Tab-separated table of C-alpha atoms and ligand atoms in Angstrom:
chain	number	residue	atom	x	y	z
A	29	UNK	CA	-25.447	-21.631	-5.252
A	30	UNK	CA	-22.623	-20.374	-7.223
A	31	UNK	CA	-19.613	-22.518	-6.413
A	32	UNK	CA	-15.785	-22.142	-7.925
A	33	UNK	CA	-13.332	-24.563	-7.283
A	34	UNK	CA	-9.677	-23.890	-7.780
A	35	UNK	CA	-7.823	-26.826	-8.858
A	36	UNK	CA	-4.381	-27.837	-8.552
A	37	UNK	CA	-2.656	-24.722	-7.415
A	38	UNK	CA	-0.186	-24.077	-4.693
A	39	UNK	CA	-1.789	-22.665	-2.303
A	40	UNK	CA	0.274	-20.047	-0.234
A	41	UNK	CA	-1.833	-18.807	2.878
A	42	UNK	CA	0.456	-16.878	5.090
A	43	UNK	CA	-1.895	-16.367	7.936
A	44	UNK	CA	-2.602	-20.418	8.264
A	45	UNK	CA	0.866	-21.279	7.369
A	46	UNK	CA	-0.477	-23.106	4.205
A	47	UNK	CA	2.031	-23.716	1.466
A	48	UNK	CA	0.804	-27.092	-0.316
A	49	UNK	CA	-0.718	-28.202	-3.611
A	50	UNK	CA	-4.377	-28.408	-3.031
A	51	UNK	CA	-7.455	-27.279	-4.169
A	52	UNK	CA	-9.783	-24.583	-2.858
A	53	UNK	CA	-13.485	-24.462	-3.461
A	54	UNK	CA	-15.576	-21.616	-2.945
A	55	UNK	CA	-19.382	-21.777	-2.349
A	56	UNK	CA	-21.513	-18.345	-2.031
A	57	UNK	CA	-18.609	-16.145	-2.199
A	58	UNK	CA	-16.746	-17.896	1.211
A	59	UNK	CA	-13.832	-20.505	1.211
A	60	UNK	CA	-15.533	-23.558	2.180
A	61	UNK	CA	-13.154	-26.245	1.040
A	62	UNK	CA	-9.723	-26.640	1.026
A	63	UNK	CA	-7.738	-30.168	0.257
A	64	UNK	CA	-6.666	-32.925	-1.880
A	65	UNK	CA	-8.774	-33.678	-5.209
A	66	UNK	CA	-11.507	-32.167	-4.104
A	67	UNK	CA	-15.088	-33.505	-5.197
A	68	UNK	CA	-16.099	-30.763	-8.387
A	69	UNK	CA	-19.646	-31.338	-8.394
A	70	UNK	CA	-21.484	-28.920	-10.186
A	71	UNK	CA	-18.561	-26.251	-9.550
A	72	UNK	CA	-16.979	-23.799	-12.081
A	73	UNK	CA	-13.766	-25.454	-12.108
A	74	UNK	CA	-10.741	-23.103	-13.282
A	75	UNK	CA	-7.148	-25.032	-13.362
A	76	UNK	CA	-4.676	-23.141	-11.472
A	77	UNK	CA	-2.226	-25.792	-11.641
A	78	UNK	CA	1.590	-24.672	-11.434
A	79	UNK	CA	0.211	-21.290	-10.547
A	80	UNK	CA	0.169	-19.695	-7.126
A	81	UNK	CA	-3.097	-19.130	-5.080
A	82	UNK	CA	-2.825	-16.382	-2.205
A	83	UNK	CA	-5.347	-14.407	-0.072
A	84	UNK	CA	-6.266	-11.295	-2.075
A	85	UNK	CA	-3.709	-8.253	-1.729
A	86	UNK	CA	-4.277	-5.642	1.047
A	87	UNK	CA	-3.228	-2.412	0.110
A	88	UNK	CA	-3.641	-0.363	3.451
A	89	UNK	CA	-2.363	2.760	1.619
A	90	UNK	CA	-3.511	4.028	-1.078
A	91	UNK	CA	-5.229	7.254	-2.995
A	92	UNK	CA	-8.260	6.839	-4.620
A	93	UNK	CA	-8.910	10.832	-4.914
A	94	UNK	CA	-12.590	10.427	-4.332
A	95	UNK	CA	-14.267	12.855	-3.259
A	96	UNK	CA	-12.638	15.695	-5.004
A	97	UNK	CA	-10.099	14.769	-7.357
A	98	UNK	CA	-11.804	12.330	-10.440
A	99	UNK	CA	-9.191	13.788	-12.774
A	100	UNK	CA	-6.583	11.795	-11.156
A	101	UNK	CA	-8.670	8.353	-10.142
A	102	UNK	CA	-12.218	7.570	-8.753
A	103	UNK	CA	-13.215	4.202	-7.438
A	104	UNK	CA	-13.546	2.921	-10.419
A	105	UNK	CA	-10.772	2.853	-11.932
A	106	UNK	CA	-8.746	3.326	-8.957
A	107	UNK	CA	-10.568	-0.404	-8.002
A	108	UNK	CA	-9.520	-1.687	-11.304
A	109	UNK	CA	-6.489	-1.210	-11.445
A	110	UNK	CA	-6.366	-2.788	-7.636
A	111	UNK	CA	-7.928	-5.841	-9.455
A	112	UNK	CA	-4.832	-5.283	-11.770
A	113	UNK	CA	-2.327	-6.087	-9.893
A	114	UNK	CA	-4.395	-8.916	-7.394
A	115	UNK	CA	-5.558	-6.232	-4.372
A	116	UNK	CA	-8.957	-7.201	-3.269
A	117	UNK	CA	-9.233	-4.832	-0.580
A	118	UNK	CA	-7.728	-0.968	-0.049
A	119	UNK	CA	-7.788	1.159	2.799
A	120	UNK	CA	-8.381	4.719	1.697
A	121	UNK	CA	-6.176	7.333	2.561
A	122	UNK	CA	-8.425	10.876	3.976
A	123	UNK	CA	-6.788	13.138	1.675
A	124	UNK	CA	-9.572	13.770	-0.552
A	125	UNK	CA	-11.548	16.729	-1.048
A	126	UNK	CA	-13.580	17.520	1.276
A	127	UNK	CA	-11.446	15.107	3.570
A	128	UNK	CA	-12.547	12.276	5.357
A	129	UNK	CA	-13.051	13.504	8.777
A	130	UNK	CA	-16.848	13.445	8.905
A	131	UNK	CA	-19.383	10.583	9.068
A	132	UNK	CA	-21.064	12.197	5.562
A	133	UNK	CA	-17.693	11.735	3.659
A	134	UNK	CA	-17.015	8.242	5.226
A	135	UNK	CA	-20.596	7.175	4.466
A	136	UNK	CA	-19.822	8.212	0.936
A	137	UNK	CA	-16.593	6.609	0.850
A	138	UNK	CA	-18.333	2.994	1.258
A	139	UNK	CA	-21.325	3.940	-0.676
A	140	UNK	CA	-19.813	4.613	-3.753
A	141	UNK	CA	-16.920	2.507	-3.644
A	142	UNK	CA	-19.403	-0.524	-2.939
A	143	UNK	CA	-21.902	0.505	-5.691
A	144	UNK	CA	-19.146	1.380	-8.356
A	145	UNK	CA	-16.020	-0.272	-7.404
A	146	UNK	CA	-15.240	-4.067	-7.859
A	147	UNK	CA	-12.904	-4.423	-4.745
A	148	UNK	CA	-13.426	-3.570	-1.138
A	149	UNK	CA	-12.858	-0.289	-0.473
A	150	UNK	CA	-12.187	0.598	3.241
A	151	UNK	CA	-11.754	4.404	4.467
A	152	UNK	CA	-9.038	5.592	6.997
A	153	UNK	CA	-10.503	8.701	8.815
A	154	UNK	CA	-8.484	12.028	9.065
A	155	UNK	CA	-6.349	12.122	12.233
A	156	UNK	CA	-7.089	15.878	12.437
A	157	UNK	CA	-10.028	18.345	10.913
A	158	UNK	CA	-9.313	18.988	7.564
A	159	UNK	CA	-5.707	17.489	8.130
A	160	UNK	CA	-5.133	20.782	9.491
A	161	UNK	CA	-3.065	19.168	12.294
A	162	UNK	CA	-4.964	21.872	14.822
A	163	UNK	CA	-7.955	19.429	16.322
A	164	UNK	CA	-8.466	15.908	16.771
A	165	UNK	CA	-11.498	14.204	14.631
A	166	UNK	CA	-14.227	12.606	16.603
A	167	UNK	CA	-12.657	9.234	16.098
A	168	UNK	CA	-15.515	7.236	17.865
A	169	UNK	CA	-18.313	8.433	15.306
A	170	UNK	CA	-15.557	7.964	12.946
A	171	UNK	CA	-15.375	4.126	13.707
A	172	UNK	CA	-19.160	3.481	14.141
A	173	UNK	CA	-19.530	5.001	10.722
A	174	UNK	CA	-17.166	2.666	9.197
A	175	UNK	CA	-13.530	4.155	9.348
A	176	UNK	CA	-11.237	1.188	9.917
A	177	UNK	CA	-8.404	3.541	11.198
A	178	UNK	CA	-7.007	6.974	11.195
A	179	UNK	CA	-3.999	8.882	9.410
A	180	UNK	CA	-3.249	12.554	8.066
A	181	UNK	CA	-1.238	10.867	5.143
A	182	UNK	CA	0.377	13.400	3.262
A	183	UNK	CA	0.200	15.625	6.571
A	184	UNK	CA	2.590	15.077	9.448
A	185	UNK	CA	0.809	16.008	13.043
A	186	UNK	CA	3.721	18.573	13.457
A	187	UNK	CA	1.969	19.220	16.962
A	188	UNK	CA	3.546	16.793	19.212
A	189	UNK	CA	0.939	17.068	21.880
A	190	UNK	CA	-2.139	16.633	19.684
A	191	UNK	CA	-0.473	13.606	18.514
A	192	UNK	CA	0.105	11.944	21.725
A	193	UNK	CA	-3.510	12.840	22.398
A	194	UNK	CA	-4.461	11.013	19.542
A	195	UNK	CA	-2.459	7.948	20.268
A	196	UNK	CA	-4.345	8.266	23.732
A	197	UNK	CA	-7.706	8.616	22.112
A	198	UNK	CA	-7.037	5.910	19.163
A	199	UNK	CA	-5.424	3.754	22.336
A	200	UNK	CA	-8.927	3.536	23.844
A	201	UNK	CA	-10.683	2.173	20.819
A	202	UNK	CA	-8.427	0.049	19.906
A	203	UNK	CA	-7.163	1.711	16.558
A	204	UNK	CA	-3.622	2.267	14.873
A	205	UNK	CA	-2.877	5.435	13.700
A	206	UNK	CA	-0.429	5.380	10.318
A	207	UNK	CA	1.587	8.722	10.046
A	208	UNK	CA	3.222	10.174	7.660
A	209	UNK	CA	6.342	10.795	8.996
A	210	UNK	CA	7.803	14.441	7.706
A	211	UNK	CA	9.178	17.392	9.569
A	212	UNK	CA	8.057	20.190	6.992
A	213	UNK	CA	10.584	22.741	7.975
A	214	UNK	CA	13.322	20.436	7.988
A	215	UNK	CA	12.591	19.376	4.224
A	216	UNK	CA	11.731	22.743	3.340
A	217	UNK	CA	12.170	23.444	-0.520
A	218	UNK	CA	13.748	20.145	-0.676
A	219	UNK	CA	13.019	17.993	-3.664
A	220	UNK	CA	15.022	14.575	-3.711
A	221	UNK	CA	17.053	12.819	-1.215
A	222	UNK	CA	19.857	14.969	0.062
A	223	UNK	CA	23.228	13.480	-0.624
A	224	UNK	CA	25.311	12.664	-3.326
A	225	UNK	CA	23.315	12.971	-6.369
A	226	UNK	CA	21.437	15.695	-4.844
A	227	UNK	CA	25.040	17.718	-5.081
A	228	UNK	CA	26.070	15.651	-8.166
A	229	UNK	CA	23.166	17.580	-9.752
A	230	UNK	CA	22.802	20.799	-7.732
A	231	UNK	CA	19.144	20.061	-6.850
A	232	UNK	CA	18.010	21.235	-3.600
A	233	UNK	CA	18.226	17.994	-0.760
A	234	UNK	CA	15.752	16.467	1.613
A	235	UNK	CA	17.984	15.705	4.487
A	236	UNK	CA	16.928	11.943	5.871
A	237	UNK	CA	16.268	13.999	9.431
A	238	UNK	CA	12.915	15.066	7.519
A	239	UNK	CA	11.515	11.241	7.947
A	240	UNK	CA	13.680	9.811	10.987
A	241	UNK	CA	13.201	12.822	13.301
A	242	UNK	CA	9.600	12.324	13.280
A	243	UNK	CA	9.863	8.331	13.179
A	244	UNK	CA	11.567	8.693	16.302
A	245	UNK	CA	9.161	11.516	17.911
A	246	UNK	CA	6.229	8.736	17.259
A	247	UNK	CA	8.050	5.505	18.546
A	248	UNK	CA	8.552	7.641	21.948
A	249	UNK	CA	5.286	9.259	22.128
A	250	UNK	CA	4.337	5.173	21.538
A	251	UNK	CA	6.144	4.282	24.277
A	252	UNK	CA	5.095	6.820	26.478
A	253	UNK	CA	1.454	6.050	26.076
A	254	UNK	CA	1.604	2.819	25.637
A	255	UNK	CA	-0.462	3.533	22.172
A	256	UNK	CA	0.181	2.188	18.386
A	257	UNK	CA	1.615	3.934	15.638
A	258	UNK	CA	2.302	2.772	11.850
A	259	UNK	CA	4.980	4.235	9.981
A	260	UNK	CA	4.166	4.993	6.380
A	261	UNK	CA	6.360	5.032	3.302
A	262	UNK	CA	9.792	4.158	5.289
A	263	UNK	CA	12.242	5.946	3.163
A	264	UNK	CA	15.299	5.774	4.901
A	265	UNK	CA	18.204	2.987	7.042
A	266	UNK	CA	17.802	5.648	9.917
A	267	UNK	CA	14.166	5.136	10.184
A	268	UNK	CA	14.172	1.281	9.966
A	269	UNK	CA	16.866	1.227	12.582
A	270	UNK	CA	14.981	3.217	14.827
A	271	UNK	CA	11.629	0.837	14.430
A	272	UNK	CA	13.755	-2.021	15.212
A	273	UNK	CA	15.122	-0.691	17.902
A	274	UNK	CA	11.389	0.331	19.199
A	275	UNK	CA	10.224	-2.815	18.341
A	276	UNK	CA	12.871	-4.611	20.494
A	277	UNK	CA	12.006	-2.485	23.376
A	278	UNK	CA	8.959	-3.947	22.874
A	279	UNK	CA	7.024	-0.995	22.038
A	280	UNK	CA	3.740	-1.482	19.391
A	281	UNK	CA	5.254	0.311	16.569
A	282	UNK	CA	5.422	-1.179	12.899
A	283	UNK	CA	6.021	-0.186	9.456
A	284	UNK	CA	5.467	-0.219	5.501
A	285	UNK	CA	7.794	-0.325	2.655
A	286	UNK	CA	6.565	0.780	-1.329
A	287	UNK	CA	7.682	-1.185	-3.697
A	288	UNK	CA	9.130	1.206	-5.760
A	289	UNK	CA	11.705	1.734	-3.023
A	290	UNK	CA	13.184	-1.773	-3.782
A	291	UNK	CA	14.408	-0.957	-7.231
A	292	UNK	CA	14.655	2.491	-7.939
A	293	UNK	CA	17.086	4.841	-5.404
A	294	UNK	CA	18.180	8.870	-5.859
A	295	UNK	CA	20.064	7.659	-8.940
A	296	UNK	CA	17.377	7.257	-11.059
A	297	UNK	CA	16.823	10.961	-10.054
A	298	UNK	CA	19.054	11.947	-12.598
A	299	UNK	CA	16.483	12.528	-15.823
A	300	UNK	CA	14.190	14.508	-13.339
A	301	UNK	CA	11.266	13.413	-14.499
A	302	UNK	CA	8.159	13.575	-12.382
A	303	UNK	CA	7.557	9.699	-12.124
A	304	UNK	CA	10.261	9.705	-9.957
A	305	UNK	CA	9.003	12.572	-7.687
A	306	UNK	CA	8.262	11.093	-4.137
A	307	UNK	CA	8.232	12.256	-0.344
A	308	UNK	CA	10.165	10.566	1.509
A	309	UNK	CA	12.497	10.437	-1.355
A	310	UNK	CA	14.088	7.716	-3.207
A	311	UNK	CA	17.093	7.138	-0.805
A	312	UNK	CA	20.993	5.803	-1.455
A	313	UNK	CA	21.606	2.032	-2.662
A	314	UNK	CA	22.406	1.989	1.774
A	315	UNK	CA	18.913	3.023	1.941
A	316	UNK	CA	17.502	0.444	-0.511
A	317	UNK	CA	19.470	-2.182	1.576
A	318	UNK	CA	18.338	-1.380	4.811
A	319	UNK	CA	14.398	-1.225	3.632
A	320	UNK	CA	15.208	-4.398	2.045
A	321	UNK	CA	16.797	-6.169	5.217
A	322	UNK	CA	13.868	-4.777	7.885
A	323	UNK	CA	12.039	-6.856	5.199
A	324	UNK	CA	13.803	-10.113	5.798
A	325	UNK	CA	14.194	-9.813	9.493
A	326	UNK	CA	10.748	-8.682	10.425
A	327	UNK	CA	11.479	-5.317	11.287
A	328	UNK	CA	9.071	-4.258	8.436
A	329	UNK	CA	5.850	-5.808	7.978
A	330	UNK	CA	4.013	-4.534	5.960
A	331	UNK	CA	4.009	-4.029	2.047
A	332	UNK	CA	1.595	-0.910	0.944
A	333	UNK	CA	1.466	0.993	-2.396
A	334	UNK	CA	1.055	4.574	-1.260
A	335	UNK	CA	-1.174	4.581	-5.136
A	336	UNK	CA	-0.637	8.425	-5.515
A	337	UNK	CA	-2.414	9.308	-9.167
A	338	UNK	CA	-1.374	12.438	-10.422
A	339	UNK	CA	-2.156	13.775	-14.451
A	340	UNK	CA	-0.056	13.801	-16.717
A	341	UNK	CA	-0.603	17.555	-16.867
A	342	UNK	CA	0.465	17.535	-13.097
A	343	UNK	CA	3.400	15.923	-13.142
A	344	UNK	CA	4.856	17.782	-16.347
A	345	UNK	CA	4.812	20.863	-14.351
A	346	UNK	CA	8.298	22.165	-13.300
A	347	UNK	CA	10.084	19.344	-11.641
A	348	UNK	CA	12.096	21.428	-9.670
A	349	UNK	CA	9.280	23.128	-7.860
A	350	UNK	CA	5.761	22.552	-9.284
A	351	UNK	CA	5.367	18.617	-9.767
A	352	UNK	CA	3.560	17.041	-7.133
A	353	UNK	CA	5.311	14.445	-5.012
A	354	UNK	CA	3.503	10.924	-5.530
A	355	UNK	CA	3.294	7.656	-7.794
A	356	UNK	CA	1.453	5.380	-8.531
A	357	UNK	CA	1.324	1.723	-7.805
A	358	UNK	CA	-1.239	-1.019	-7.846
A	359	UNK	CA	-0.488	-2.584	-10.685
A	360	UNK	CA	3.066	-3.011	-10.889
A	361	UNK	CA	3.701	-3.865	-7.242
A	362	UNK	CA	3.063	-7.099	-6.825
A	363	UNK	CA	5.710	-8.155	-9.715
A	364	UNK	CA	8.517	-5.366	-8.147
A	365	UNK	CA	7.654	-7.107	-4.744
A	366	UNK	CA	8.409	-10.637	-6.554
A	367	UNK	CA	11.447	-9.727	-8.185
A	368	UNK	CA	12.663	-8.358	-5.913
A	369	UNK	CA	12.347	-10.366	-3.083
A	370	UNK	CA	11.518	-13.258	-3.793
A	371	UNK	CA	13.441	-14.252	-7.407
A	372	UNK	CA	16.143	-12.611	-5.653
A	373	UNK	CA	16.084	-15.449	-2.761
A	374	UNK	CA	15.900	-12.918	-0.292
A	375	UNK	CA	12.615	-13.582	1.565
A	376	UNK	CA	10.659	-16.581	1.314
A	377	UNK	CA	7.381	-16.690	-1.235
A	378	UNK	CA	4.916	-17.018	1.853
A	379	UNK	CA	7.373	-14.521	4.331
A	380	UNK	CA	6.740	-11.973	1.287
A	381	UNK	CA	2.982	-12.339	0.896
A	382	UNK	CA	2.775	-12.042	4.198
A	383	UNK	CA	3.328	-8.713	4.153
A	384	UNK	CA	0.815	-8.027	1.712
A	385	UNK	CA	-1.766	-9.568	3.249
A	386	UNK	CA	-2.276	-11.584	6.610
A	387	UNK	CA	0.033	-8.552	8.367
A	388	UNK	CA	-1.661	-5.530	7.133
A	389	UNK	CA	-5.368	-7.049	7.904
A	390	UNK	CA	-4.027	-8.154	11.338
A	391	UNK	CA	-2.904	-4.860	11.839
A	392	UNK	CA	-5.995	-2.723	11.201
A	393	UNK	CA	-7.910	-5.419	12.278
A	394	UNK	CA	-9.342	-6.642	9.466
A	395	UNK	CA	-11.235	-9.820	8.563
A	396	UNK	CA	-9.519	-10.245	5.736
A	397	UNK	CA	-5.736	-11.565	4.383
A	398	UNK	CA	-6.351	-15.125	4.914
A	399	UNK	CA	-8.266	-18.045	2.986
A	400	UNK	CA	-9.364	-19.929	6.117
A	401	UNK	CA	-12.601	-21.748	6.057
A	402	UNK	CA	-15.599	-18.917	6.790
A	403	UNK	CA	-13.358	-16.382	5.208
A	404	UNK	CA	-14.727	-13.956	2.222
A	405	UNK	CA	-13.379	-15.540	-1.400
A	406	UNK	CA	-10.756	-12.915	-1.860
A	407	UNK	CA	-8.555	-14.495	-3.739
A	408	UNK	CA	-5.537	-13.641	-6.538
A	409	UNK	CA	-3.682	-16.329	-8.745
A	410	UNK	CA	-0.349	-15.517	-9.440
A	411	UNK	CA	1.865	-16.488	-11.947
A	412	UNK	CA	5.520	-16.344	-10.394
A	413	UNK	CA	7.595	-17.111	-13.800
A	414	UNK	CA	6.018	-14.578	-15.598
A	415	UNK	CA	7.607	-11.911	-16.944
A	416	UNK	CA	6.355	-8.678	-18.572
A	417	UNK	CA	6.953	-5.323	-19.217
A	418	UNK	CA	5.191	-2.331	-17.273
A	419	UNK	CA	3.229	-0.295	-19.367
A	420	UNK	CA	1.972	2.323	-17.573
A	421	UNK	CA	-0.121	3.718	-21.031
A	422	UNK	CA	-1.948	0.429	-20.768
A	423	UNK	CA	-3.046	1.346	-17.093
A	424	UNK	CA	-6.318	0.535	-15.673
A	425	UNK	CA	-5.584	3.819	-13.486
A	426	UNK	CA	-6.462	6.954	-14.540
A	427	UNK	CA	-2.615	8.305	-14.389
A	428	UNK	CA	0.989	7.086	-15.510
A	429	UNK	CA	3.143	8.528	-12.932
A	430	UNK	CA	4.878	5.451	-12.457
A	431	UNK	CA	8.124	4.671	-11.812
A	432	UNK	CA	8.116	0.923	-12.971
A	433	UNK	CA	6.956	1.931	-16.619
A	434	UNK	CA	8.746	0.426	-19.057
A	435	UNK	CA	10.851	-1.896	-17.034
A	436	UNK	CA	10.789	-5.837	-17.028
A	437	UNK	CA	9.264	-7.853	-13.690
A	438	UNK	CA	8.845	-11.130	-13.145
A	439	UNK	CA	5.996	-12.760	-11.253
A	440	UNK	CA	1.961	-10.718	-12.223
A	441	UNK	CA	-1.031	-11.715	-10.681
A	442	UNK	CA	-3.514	-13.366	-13.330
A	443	UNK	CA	-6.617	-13.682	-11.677
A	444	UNK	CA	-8.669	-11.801	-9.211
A	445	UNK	CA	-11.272	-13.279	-7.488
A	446	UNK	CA	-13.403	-10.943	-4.852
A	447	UNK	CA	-16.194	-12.507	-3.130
A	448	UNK	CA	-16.652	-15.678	-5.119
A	449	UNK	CA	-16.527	-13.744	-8.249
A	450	UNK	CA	-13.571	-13.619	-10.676
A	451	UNK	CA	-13.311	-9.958	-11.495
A	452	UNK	CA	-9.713	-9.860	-13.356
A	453	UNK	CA	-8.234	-12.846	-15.648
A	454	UNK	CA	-5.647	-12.288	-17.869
A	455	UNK	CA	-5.121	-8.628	-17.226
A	456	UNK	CA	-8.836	-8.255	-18.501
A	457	UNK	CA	-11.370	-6.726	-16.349
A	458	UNK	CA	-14.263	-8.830	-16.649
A	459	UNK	CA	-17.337	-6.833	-14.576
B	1	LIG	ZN1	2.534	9.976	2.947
């Protein structure tokens, strides 16, 4: 029996409502034990104390460009640089190439993740064929063969009737459907947030309309139906007022905030360089604000990284109108999310982890995002006085378009533990 205990931390376990000094001891990859001086035995013991033990991270958006794309990230390194930053389970976004809208690719998805990956690794099925936003996917195959739930990310189902269909269809199974909320013709050539800097700098606006118009379209077609909907990447204060709003009418809508989103806005636009290069767009410092209060008053529950690897090669292209929108993530968000919310004193430590782990599980209906007793050893250690510097060179993933690089965070997970097994410690990746 291989047996871990973790001794002296705080432990911080949203879903439970844990926040207490105590030890946890894991047994055959599961939480078996957790309490007061507990008993080592013949147990591995690593001393966590004045560190902070959580549930693993749950990332339920991210990129990991497999099938199609190894160039930018495969689940290798797309898993270790998960480990990275304390994610012990991701949720694949579809986007790959083909796309994951077939039992073959979301058989392949698992497979390979499982046999080359060192975190879970969870696919989200295609909403529509080929993303093409023409035909629903056969979402019950889609589930038996191991999709945990279903988005077009990077598509928006412009087609308002397919995607009440599919809030019917996912409805019946009991699925969420996450959307990526863009109306294309409204951000046509668009390439940062419209507004001031956008004129300051005579670059070519995305009006917020792009993201809210659609945000709203979903909440009512939500309401309508009675059916689910997740809103990805909220960029914008229209979009968070209009999920409060649905949420206090008491329909089943919720939504995600990036990280980067917390501490970079449209004025870091200014150098144009591709790092910065995101749909929905960096919004105003009013933007920031209102992401950052759905945050505190529940509006928002969920913290994802939207991981979107692009090359180098990529991203130098033409910022203007060749370099792709997308950045990467995983292993600088946990520390953004910390300083940001939590060294700031907005949002408790637990309120905040929350979000990046009991809430997202609960919401695709995972098994995961907790450390009761019975539960799978995902675990990360965190140390919250920490501070260090981003360097995306140093990157376990296979790109560096990332915002963060180069600027100072406090708070970095230490130690990743998936399944009983410690896969990260100090930043090294140890399987
Ligand atoms: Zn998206």
């Amino acid at each position: 029996m291989a047996k871990t205990l973790l001794k002296g931390g705080r432990v911080v376990d949203p879903g439970n409502a844990i926040d207490r000094v105590a030890d946890v001891l894991v047994v055959d990859g599961k939480v078996v034990q957790l309490g007061q001086a507990i008993d080592p035995g013949e147990a591995d013991v690593i001393d966590v104390t004045g560190k902070v033990v959580a549930p693993g991270l749950v990332d339920i958006h991210c990129h990991l460009r497999d099938p199609g794309f190894p160039e930018r990230e495969d689940f290798q390194s797309g898993t270790r640089a998960a480990a990275r930053g304390g994610f012990t389970t991701l949720i694949a976004m579809p986007n790959t190439s083909p796309v994951c809208d077939n039992i073959i690719v979301t058989e392949y998805v698992l497979s390979k993740s499982k046999r080359v990956g060192i975190v879970n690794v969870l696919p989200y099925g295609a909403i529509t064929m080929g993303q093409q936003g023409q035909e629903l996917t056969p979402f019950v195959d889609l589930v038996a063969a191991g999709c945990v739930a279903f988005s077009d990310d990077g598509q928006p189902v412009m087609n308002s009737g397919l995607m009440r269909q599919a809030l019917i269809q996912a409805k019946a199974i009991n699925k969420v459907l996450a959307v990526h909320c863009e109306d294309k013709p409204i951000t046509g050539e668009g390439v940062i947030n419209d507004g001031e800097v956008s004129r300051r700098l005579g670059i070519k606006g995305i009006p917020y309309t792009s993201e809210a118009v659609m945000v709203g379209r979903d909440i009512l077609l939500a309401e309508e139906v009675s059916g689910q909907v997740h809103i990805c990447h909220v960029g914008c204060a229209r979009s968070v007022e209009l999920i409060r709003s649905g949420r206090q009418r008491g329909i089943a809508v919720s939504g995600e905030v990036i990280p980067h989103y917390l501490n970079t806005t449209d004025e870091n636009m200014v150098t144009m360089e591709g790092r910065f290069k995101i749909k929905p767009p960096f919004g105003s410092k009013c933007d920031q604000e209102a992401l950052k209060q759905g945050l505190v008053d529940g509006t928002i529950e969920v913290i994802a990284t939207d991981h979107a690897p692009y090359t180098v090669a990529e991203k130098k292209r033409d910022f203007l109108r060749e370099a792709p929108f997308g950045l990467i993530g995983l292993e600088a968000a946990l520390g953004v999310v910390l300083t940001e919310m939590v060294h700031s004193g907005l949002l408790s430590l637990s309120d905040t982890l929350a979000k990046m782990t009991s809430n997202p599980a609960r919401l695709l209906r995972l098994n995961k995002g907790t450390l009761g007793i019975g539960q799978d050893a995902d675990i990360v250690i965190i140390d919250l006085d920490q501070e260090w510097q981003v360097k995306a060179s140093e990157n376990e993933s296979r790109c560096r378009n990332c915002p963060q690089d180069g600027r100072w965070l406090k708070g970095k997970a230490v130690l990743t533990m998936v399944g009983g097994r410690v896969v990260m410690k100090d930043d090294k990746i140890l399987i």
